[in-house]
XYZ file of C-alpha atoms in Angstrom:
563
model
C 18.495 15.725 -4.071
C 16.773 12.344 -3.666
C 18.164 9.656 -5.958
C 17.541 6.382 -4.133
C 21.271 5.971 -3.445
C 22.068 3.096 -1.066
C 18.474 1.848 -1.194
C 17.346 -1.389 -2.804
C 14.121 -2.165 -4.637
C 12.675 -5.541 -5.567
C 11.342 -6.637 -8.956
C 9.364 -9.697 -9.998
C 8.535 -9.967 -13.693
C 8.218 -12.333 -16.660
C 11.917 -12.995 -17.433
C 15.388 -11.766 -16.515
C 16.464 -8.125 -16.837
C 19.284 -7.138 -19.200
C 21.530 -6.218 -16.270
C 24.367 -5.085 -18.576
C 22.348 -2.224 -20.059
C 24.269 1.054 -19.749
C 21.479 2.514 -17.609
C 22.052 -0.181 -14.969
C 25.864 -0.023 -14.746
C 27.467 2.816 -12.786
C 31.244 3.142 -12.538
C 31.649 -0.448 -13.675
C 29.304 -1.694 -10.951
C 26.144 -3.552 -11.863
C 23.189 -2.148 -9.923
C 20.876 -5.078 -10.695
C 21.295 -8.580 -9.315
C 19.300 -11.396 -10.901
C 18.758 -13.604 -7.872
C 17.027 -16.702 -9.264
C 19.608 -17.681 -11.874
C 17.484 -16.928 -14.949
C 19.308 -15.405 -17.937
C 16.579 -15.224 -20.595
C 16.463 -11.421 -20.916
C 16.269 -11.596 -24.726
C 13.020 -13.583 -24.739
C 10.849 -10.655 -23.632
C 11.555 -6.902 -23.219
C 9.019 -6.359 -20.429
C 11.313 -6.932 -17.430
C 14.039 -4.634 -18.800
C 11.465 -1.943 -19.588
C 9.997 -2.077 -16.088
C 13.440 -2.044 -14.461
C 14.350 1.077 -16.432
C 11.217 2.865 -15.257
C 12.336 2.154 -11.721
C 16.105 2.750 -11.681
C 17.573 3.826 -15.083
C 20.432 6.219 -14.281
C 19.581 8.795 -16.925
C 22.459 8.445 -19.403
C 19.631 9.079 -21.819
C 17.797 11.761 -19.854
C 14.443 10.886 -21.426
C 14.681 7.409 -19.917
C 15.792 8.418 -16.413
C 14.151 6.225 -13.809
C 12.369 7.461 -10.694
C 14.936 6.050 -8.271
C 17.912 6.454 -10.544
C 20.740 5.529 -8.140
C 19.104 2.570 -6.428
C 19.989 -1.092 -6.549
C 17.505 -3.676 -7.753
C 16.996 -7.302 -6.764
C 15.363 -8.981 -9.748
C 13.462 -12.274 -10.070
C 11.230 -13.862 -12.648
C 7.659 -14.403 -11.520
C 8.002 -18.126 -10.812
C 7.853 -18.816 -7.065
C 7.200 -15.133 -6.487
C 5.261 -15.374 -3.211
C 7.856 -17.530 -1.439
C 10.669 -15.328 -2.774
C 8.835 -12.178 -1.659
C 8.544 -13.507 1.883
C 12.229 -14.439 1.958
C 13.397 -11.127 0.480
C 11.290 -9.093 2.899
C 12.976 -10.753 5.869
C 16.508 -11.726 4.845
C 17.249 -8.818 2.498
C 15.382 -6.139 4.450
C 13.391 -5.279 1.333
C 10.948 -2.399 1.724
C 9.331 -1.947 -1.728
C 8.934 -4.234 -4.721
C 7.176 -3.951 -8.078
C 4.884 -6.485 -9.743
C 3.712 -5.551 -13.232
C 1.817 -8.750 -13.946
C -1.420 -10.471 -13.040
C -3.349 -13.678 -13.459
C -4.743 -14.280 -16.979
C -8.367 -13.274 -16.630
C -11.323 -13.045 -18.994
C -10.766 -12.477 -22.722
C -7.549 -11.813 -24.626
C -5.694 -13.048 -27.702
C -2.822 -15.534 -27.688
C -0.654 -16.937 -30.464
C -1.307 -20.641 -29.997
C -1.042 -22.254 -33.421
C 1.048 -19.755 -35.364
C -1.896 -17.363 -35.544
C -3.569 -15.121 -32.998
C -6.664 -16.674 -31.466
C -9.209 -15.616 -28.885
C -8.774 -17.240 -25.474
C -11.203 -17.090 -22.564
C -9.453 -17.752 -19.257
C -12.537 -18.185 -17.084
C -13.569 -21.393 -15.414
C -16.801 -22.700 -16.999
C -17.285 -25.015 -14.019
C -17.624 -21.953 -11.750
C -19.502 -19.759 -14.213
C -19.850 -20.246 -17.942
C -20.454 -16.592 -18.796
C -18.170 -14.523 -16.566
C -14.661 -15.064 -15.220
C -14.990 -15.246 -11.435
C -11.334 -14.219 -10.910
C -12.052 -10.512 -11.523
C -12.112 -8.852 -8.104
C -11.973 -12.214 -6.344
C -10.063 -12.543 -3.048
C -8.256 -15.765 -3.883
C -6.730 -18.007 -1.230
C -3.549 -18.804 -3.168
C -2.931 -15.254 -4.410
C -4.694 -12.357 -2.658
C -4.669 -13.973 0.764
C -1.116 -15.298 0.474
C 0.185 -11.841 -0.490
C -1.658 -10.279 2.452
C -0.131 -12.887 4.775
C 3.374 -12.019 3.537
C 2.922 -8.283 4.019
C 1.248 -8.713 7.409
C 4.156 -10.786 8.704
C 6.824 -8.457 7.264
C 5.083 -5.192 8.410
C 7.588 -2.858 6.688
C 7.386 -4.408 3.199
C 5.033 -2.961 0.551
C 4.468 -4.645 -2.838
C 3.293 -2.299 -5.604
C 1.003 -4.096 -8.053
C -0.225 -3.091 -11.517
C -4.022 -3.026 -11.691
C -4.035 -4.717 -15.102
C -4.954 -3.755 -18.671
C -8.347 -5.425 -18.977
C -10.498 -2.387 -19.695
C -10.101 -1.810 -23.444
C -8.939 -3.121 -26.793
C -8.800 -6.861 -27.283
C -9.241 -7.412 -23.542
C -12.908 -6.469 -23.817
C -13.413 -9.597 -25.897
C -14.660 -10.223 -29.445
C -17.118 -7.765 -30.978
C -19.652 -10.520 -31.688
C -20.272 -14.044 -30.440
C -20.317 -16.983 -30.793
C -16.845 -17.133 -32.265
C -14.091 -19.712 -32.511
C -11.984 -19.464 -29.363
C -10.024 -21.498 -26.864
C -10.818 -22.311 -23.244
C -8.027 -22.776 -20.712
C -9.152 -25.396 -18.200
C -6.886 -27.041 -15.614
C -3.709 -26.400 -17.593
C -4.981 -27.413 -21.033
C -6.506 -25.571 -24.013
C -9.799 -26.677 -25.557
C -11.326 -25.180 -28.693
C -14.994 -24.312 -29.076
C -17.203 -22.488 -31.548
C -20.525 -22.386 -29.715
C -20.005 -21.006 -26.210
C -20.736 -17.363 -25.400
C -19.093 -15.402 -22.566
C -19.668 -11.840 -21.400
C -17.253 -9.083 -22.401
C -14.784 -8.245 -19.645
C -16.316 -5.673 -17.332
C -19.835 -6.680 -18.246
C -22.414 -4.075 -19.159
C -20.898 -1.194 -17.199
C -17.143 -1.814 -17.515
C -16.337 -2.324 -13.816
C -14.917 -5.234 -11.759
C -11.699 -5.758 -13.754
C -8.966 -6.178 -11.107
C -7.205 -9.598 -11.153
C -6.760 -11.365 -7.840
C -3.215 -10.189 -7.044
C -4.213 -6.546 -7.315
C -7.285 -7.294 -5.192
C -5.108 -8.026 -2.144
C -5.773 -5.672 0.773
C -2.201 -4.866 1.748
C -0.609 -4.064 -1.619
C -0.671 -0.665 -3.339
C -2.570 -1.293 -6.587
C -1.791 1.220 -9.336
C -3.887 2.121 -12.373
C -2.752 4.162 -15.368
C -3.648 7.593 -16.715
C -2.500 9.502 -19.763
C 0.210 12.104 -19.417
C -1.245 15.163 -17.667
C -0.015 17.878 -20.009
C 0.988 20.997 -18.111
C 0.615 19.217 -14.789
C -2.348 18.612 -12.540
C -4.722 21.562 -12.238
C -8.079 19.972 -11.360
C -9.774 16.562 -11.094
C -11.144 16.953 -14.600
C -7.817 17.259 -16.444
C -6.777 13.674 -15.647
C -7.843 10.974 -18.116
C -7.843 7.286 -17.306
C -5.872 5.257 -19.848
C -8.305 3.356 -22.064
C -6.827 0.002 -20.970
C -6.498 0.553 -17.200
C -8.402 -1.961 -15.067
C -10.879 -0.585 -12.555
C -12.599 -1.945 -9.447
C -14.366 -2.624 -7.257
C -13.321 -5.895 -5.662
C -16.065 -8.450 -5.098
C -16.510 -7.279 -1.503
C -16.650 -3.638 -2.601
C -13.185 -2.406 -1.604
C -11.574 0.537 -3.383
C -9.199 -0.623 -6.117
C -7.057 0.619 -7.741
C -5.613 2.507 -4.775
C -3.977 5.230 -6.890
C -3.089 6.036 -10.502
C 0.012 7.331 -12.297
C 1.158 8.018 -15.847
C 1.284 4.804 -17.843
C 1.052 5.963 -21.458
C 4.074 6.251 -23.775
C 6.795 6.081 -21.146
C 10.300 6.116 -22.607
C 12.486 3.450 -21.043
C 15.207 0.835 -21.493
C 14.878 -2.029 -23.975
C 16.401 -5.516 -24.056
C 17.770 -5.770 -27.627
C 21.153 -4.196 -26.812
C 23.007 -2.492 -23.974
C 22.018 0.912 -25.348
C 18.494 0.233 -26.629
C 15.384 2.192 -25.624
C 11.677 2.031 -26.375
C 8.315 3.566 -25.611
C 5.821 1.501 -23.648
C 2.297 1.826 -22.236
C 0.334 -0.073 -19.613
C -0.246 -0.272 -15.895
C 3.014 -2.230 -16.110
C 4.706 1.184 -16.266
C 2.539 3.298 -13.983
C 3.246 0.804 -11.174
C 7.097 0.932 -11.318
C 6.885 4.706 -11.625
C 5.124 4.716 -8.252
C 7.404 2.056 -6.727
C 10.509 4.061 -7.617
C 8.940 7.247 -6.286
C 7.999 5.657 -2.961
C 11.579 4.491 -2.617
C 12.652 8.148 -2.673
C 10.243 8.834 0.196
C 11.859 5.998 2.154
C 15.224 7.647 1.520
C 13.942 11.054 2.635
C 12.559 9.671 5.880
C 15.610 7.516 6.578
C 18.090 10.355 6.042
C 16.219 12.545 8.507
C 15.029 10.104 11.141
C 17.515 7.254 10.796
C 16.757 3.606 10.252
C 16.139 2.508 13.864
C 12.418 2.328 13.147
C 11.622 1.856 9.461
C 8.303 3.205 8.266
C 5.492 0.692 8.288
C 4.299 -0.474 4.881
C 0.903 0.978 5.780
C 2.543 4.357 6.368
C 4.175 4.512 2.934
C 0.959 3.281 1.332
C -1.075 5.747 3.405
C 1.162 8.682 2.486
C 0.756 7.919 -1.231
C -3.024 7.781 -0.826
C -3.286 10.771 1.509
C -1.332 13.141 -0.742
C -2.752 11.952 -4.079
C -4.523 14.560 -6.232
C -8.254 13.896 -6.471
C -9.448 12.768 -9.911
C -12.906 12.415 -11.400
C -15.679 13.050 -8.897
C -15.020 14.290 -5.350
C -13.488 11.681 -3.084
C -12.352 8.170 -3.985
C -13.891 6.121 -6.771
C -13.493 2.734 -8.408
C -11.781 4.267 -11.460
C -8.930 6.437 -10.124
C -8.926 5.084 -6.572
C -7.786 7.838 -4.223
C -6.231 9.831 -7.046
C -3.075 10.703 -8.968
C 0.165 10.095 -7.056
C 1.842 13.392 -6.128
C 5.341 12.556 -4.897
C 6.398 16.169 -4.128
C 3.304 16.568 -1.936
C 4.164 13.308 -0.182
C 7.739 14.463 0.361
C 6.473 17.773 1.756
C 4.242 15.947 4.255
C 7.277 13.986 5.471
C 9.483 17.083 5.571
C 6.904 19.077 7.525
C 6.473 16.221 9.984
C 10.213 15.821 10.493
C 10.726 19.570 10.959
C 8.625 19.504 14.120
C 8.997 17.459 17.270
C 5.469 16.251 17.811
C 4.507 13.893 14.945
C 2.212 16.590 13.633
C 1.460 14.913 10.291
C 2.567 11.260 10.492
C 1.753 8.945 13.378
C 2.317 5.215 13.774
C 0.406 3.688 16.678
C 0.234 0.144 18.059
C -3.427 -0.184 19.008
C -4.293 -2.859 21.622
C -7.612 -4.655 21.606
C -10.406 -2.632 23.224
C -8.517 0.667 23.154
C -9.210 4.024 21.493
C -6.709 6.338 19.838
C -7.599 9.967 20.519
C -5.748 13.234 20.023
C -6.436 16.902 19.214
C -5.526 18.711 15.993
C -5.582 22.448 15.458
C -7.468 23.427 12.295
C -7.630 26.704 10.413
C -10.368 27.958 8.121
C -7.802 28.818 5.459
C -7.358 25.234 4.200
C -9.093 21.840 4.298
C -8.439 19.377 7.078
C -7.741 15.814 5.945
C -7.000 12.734 8.045
C -6.270 9.270 6.634
C -5.757 5.995 8.462
C -4.231 2.924 6.834
C -3.400 -0.444 8.304
C -1.906 -3.735 7.193
C -4.814 -6.066 7.838
C -4.446 -9.750 8.760
C -5.083 -12.143 5.858
C -8.756 -12.521 5.040
C -10.959 -15.618 4.908
C -10.394 -18.544 2.579
C -13.084 -18.314 -0.090
C -14.136 -21.071 -2.452
C -14.163 -20.012 -6.114
C -17.500 -18.396 -6.949
C -18.776 -15.494 -8.987
C -18.742 -12.114 -7.215
C -18.987 -13.299 -3.598
C -19.758 -10.356 -1.315
C -18.054 -11.890 1.740
C -16.197 -9.134 3.557
C -12.466 -9.862 3.694
C -11.603 -7.105 6.187
C -10.566 -8.695 9.497
C -9.810 -5.732 11.766
C -12.443 -3.075 11.105
C -11.068 0.239 12.371
C -13.210 3.367 12.424
C -12.019 6.947 11.931
C -14.078 9.858 13.252
C -13.267 13.556 13.636
C -15.273 15.546 16.182
C -15.460 19.263 15.513
C -15.362 22.138 18.063
C -19.171 22.204 18.122
C -19.445 18.447 18.706
C -20.276 17.512 15.096
C -18.921 14.097 14.065
C -17.338 13.919 10.610
C -17.428 10.502 8.919
C -15.090 8.923 6.319
C -15.613 8.453 2.591
C -17.358 5.315 1.418
C -18.468 3.867 -1.924
C -21.407 1.703 -2.946
C -20.320 -1.357 -4.973
C -23.927 -1.915 -6.067
C -23.672 1.403 -7.935
C -19.975 1.582 -8.882
C -20.255 4.797 -10.921
C -21.906 6.759 -8.098
C -20.042 9.554 -6.316
C -18.553 8.779 -2.909
C -20.625 9.600 0.166
C -19.680 9.593 3.853
C -20.632 7.027 6.446
C -19.377 3.901 8.192
C -16.755 2.333 5.932
C -16.724 -1.350 6.885
C -14.922 -2.654 3.779
C -11.551 -0.919 3.343
C -8.346 -0.933 5.377
C -7.986 2.728 4.391
C -10.327 5.399 5.739
C -10.216 9.139 5.139
C -12.147 12.080 6.555
C -12.036 15.281 4.514
C -13.372 18.556 5.903
C -13.343 21.107 3.090
C -14.024 24.194 5.238
C -13.121 23.642 8.887
C -13.621 26.315 11.505
C -10.715 27.699 13.501
C -10.204 25.542 16.553
C -9.490 22.155 18.038
C -10.814 19.005 16.386
C -10.527 15.597 18.031
C -9.371 12.627 15.958
C -10.633 9.271 17.210
C -9.798 5.773 15.982
C -11.768 2.855 17.403
C -12.493 -0.678 16.250
C -15.460 -3.001 15.958
C -15.468 -6.387 17.648
C -12.222 -7.916 18.855
C -8.926 -7.292 17.103
C -7.259 -10.334 15.611
C -4.039 -11.087 17.541
C -5.250 -8.530 20.159
C -3.580 -5.574 18.439
C -3.296 -3.630 15.187
C -0.616 -1.224 13.967
C -2.265 1.794 12.353
C -0.748 4.654 10.349
C -2.367 8.082 10.677
C -1.710 10.913 8.201
C -2.889 14.484 8.825
C -2.725 17.600 6.645
C -4.233 21.064 6.870
C -3.532 21.184 10.609
C -1.251 23.598 12.464
C 1.583 22.477 14.766
C 0.778 22.323 18.462
C 3.212 22.775 21.339
C 4.803 19.561 22.471
C 4.358 18.942 26.201
C 7.395 18.713 28.431
C 8.404 15.109 28.999
C 8.151 14.593 32.755
C 6.576 12.171 35.178
C 3.605 14.056 36.623
C 2.269 11.394 38.972
C 3.437 8.259 40.786
C 0.891 6.044 42.513
C 2.315 3.386 44.852
C -1.078 2.220 46.118
C -0.553 -1.175 44.494
C 3.096 -1.545 45.596
C 5.396 -3.108 44.544
C 3.788 -1.888 41.290
C 4.351 1.808 40.658
C 1.798 3.510 38.408
C 3.449 6.288 36.426
C 1.777 9.034 34.415
C 3.283 11.466 31.912
C 2.079 13.710 29.051
C 2.618 12.124 25.650
C 2.443 12.684 21.915
C 0.325 10.239 19.937
C 2.591 8.500 17.449
C 5.599 8.584 19.796
C 6.979 5.472 21.492
C 8.305 5.644 25.051
C 10.247 3.413 27.416
C 10.397 3.453 31.237
C 13.839 3.059 32.793
C 14.857 2.684 36.425
C 17.888 3.070 38.634
C 18.653 2.535 42.334
C 21.795 4.658 42.498
C 22.106 7.963 40.624
C 25.833 8.263 41.409
C 27.213 5.113 39.877
C 24.172 2.992 39.082
C 22.984 2.018 35.633
C 19.645 2.830 34.034
C 17.846 -0.324 32.920
C 14.700 -0.791 30.846
C 11.610 -1.639 32.893
C 9.328 -1.820 29.871
C 9.437 -2.402 26.164
C 8.251 0.254 23.734
C 5.017 1.904 24.846
C 2.904 3.396 22.059
C 1.056 6.592 22.962
C -2.668 6.238 22.238
C -3.689 9.531 23.840
C -2.116 12.720 25.166
C -1.173 11.111 28.451
C 0.135 7.678 29.399
C -0.615 5.798 32.603
C 1.333 2.576 33.031
C 2.117 0.224 35.878
C 5.772 -0.687 36.406
C 6.547 -3.689 38.568
C 9.527 -3.671 40.974
C 9.692 -7.065 42.583
C 11.255 -7.096 45.065
C 10.971 -3.361 45.633
C 14.217 -1.667 46.789
C 14.345 1.040 49.442
C 15.299 3.698 46.909
C 14.103 3.717 43.327
C 14.320 6.241 40.514
C 12.344 6.308 37.256
C 12.801 8.193 34.029
C 10.985 8.222 30.683
C 12.814 8.005 27.370
C 11.471 8.767 23.914
C 12.325 5.907 21.546
C 13.707 7.215 18.225
């Protein structure tokens, strides 16, 4: 029943979209607005193809988009970062798609009426390898992270790139006549030699935009015939760019089908085509996540929109594992499974205790801690995800290992016997190696997976190293495999007036719930007023001091759950 109706997606791409295509017009109403005044939809089909993957209505059922009743705000990719920041605030945009990336390494370009090899690296940084692969760039990666951090509920979905195969590997033999692109100009050469993209082992192929911490970076796989059955029946598309980033973070985050997708075309109002690339796996995911926003909003309302880290975390948490056990630098966290994500939301909303989805505002120096009830009939999985502050400004260099994570949160799960279970981690020095467990100090996503838990209570703990930037960090926590637990009765269980006129109140709480203290001096005709702002529950009880200055003779308190 989810169609994306009354929800709006964002799109940045190479040119305008053919907004008059029959798949984008419903009842005479155009569902796409081209906001930056460009009209050049005939010059390139890419934007129209991507838009169809996101929102085509399904007049041709084979081309039906993921969020087929949604609206779309479209832009070309000029001035994208400034426009993204504006759209996230003024237009209340939640999800946008970006199926493009910085020219990186080798490819072929028609420069002089014929196709010629071009190497896009900077020979002044490194003559042999393009430093931009996996690089956390100040004017791209960091700027995107700044935008998402400030918006908090806005998630850009970014294609991982198509640098892994075909002409993007580079020429079969060198030296060869090719062009260099340096400071905005092309220079020809016949003598220089540069490494093939991906080097000897075929890793480190994510352009800088997809290397941002706070975006959801999507790789491409071939169609999984018959549906997912095991990690081994998913094949990475030959062209799909893989990680890691220079500092060893997991990219891509997830993968989706990006081979031979049938979609809208720009040559007429009823034209269609087949297309392949991470350009089409990304909008498939963006449209799907929009449906999850709709599902949550219809059930919980829009008073508190899901954090971008929550939507991103849900996609990662419910993805089907691909390749070797755990995350890897090829498939990321796995193949997006939108029905599983929807089920996690539905199961969470059906209860009253945030059993599966928790959003917590974590102050500096604090610990999040709560129990979960596990059963030996299914695995227990907990994922945390957070929108990290923008990382350091790095000077262009080849493969700098500087960590770009600012707030390093740590997830641990303590079992009934006292055993501590650690999160997945990867080793960028050996990118093909299987994931192990340990202290993940690189990623702003951590996941603990317990394949065979025992029956009983496990304790989930989230701490942080050092001091938190800005003295706080919102964190999204996703849990599956756990059983619902009884929600405690909401009542004030203790009042301490030792420090009067400050009253210290205590009440049982649910981690992930926000509360507000209200007061009144006259229960007959008085008004309840807020004494506090929203209080985020970090543990299963809250103790908070409430000032009453001056303190009246009679005072009443109550606790409200904030929707």
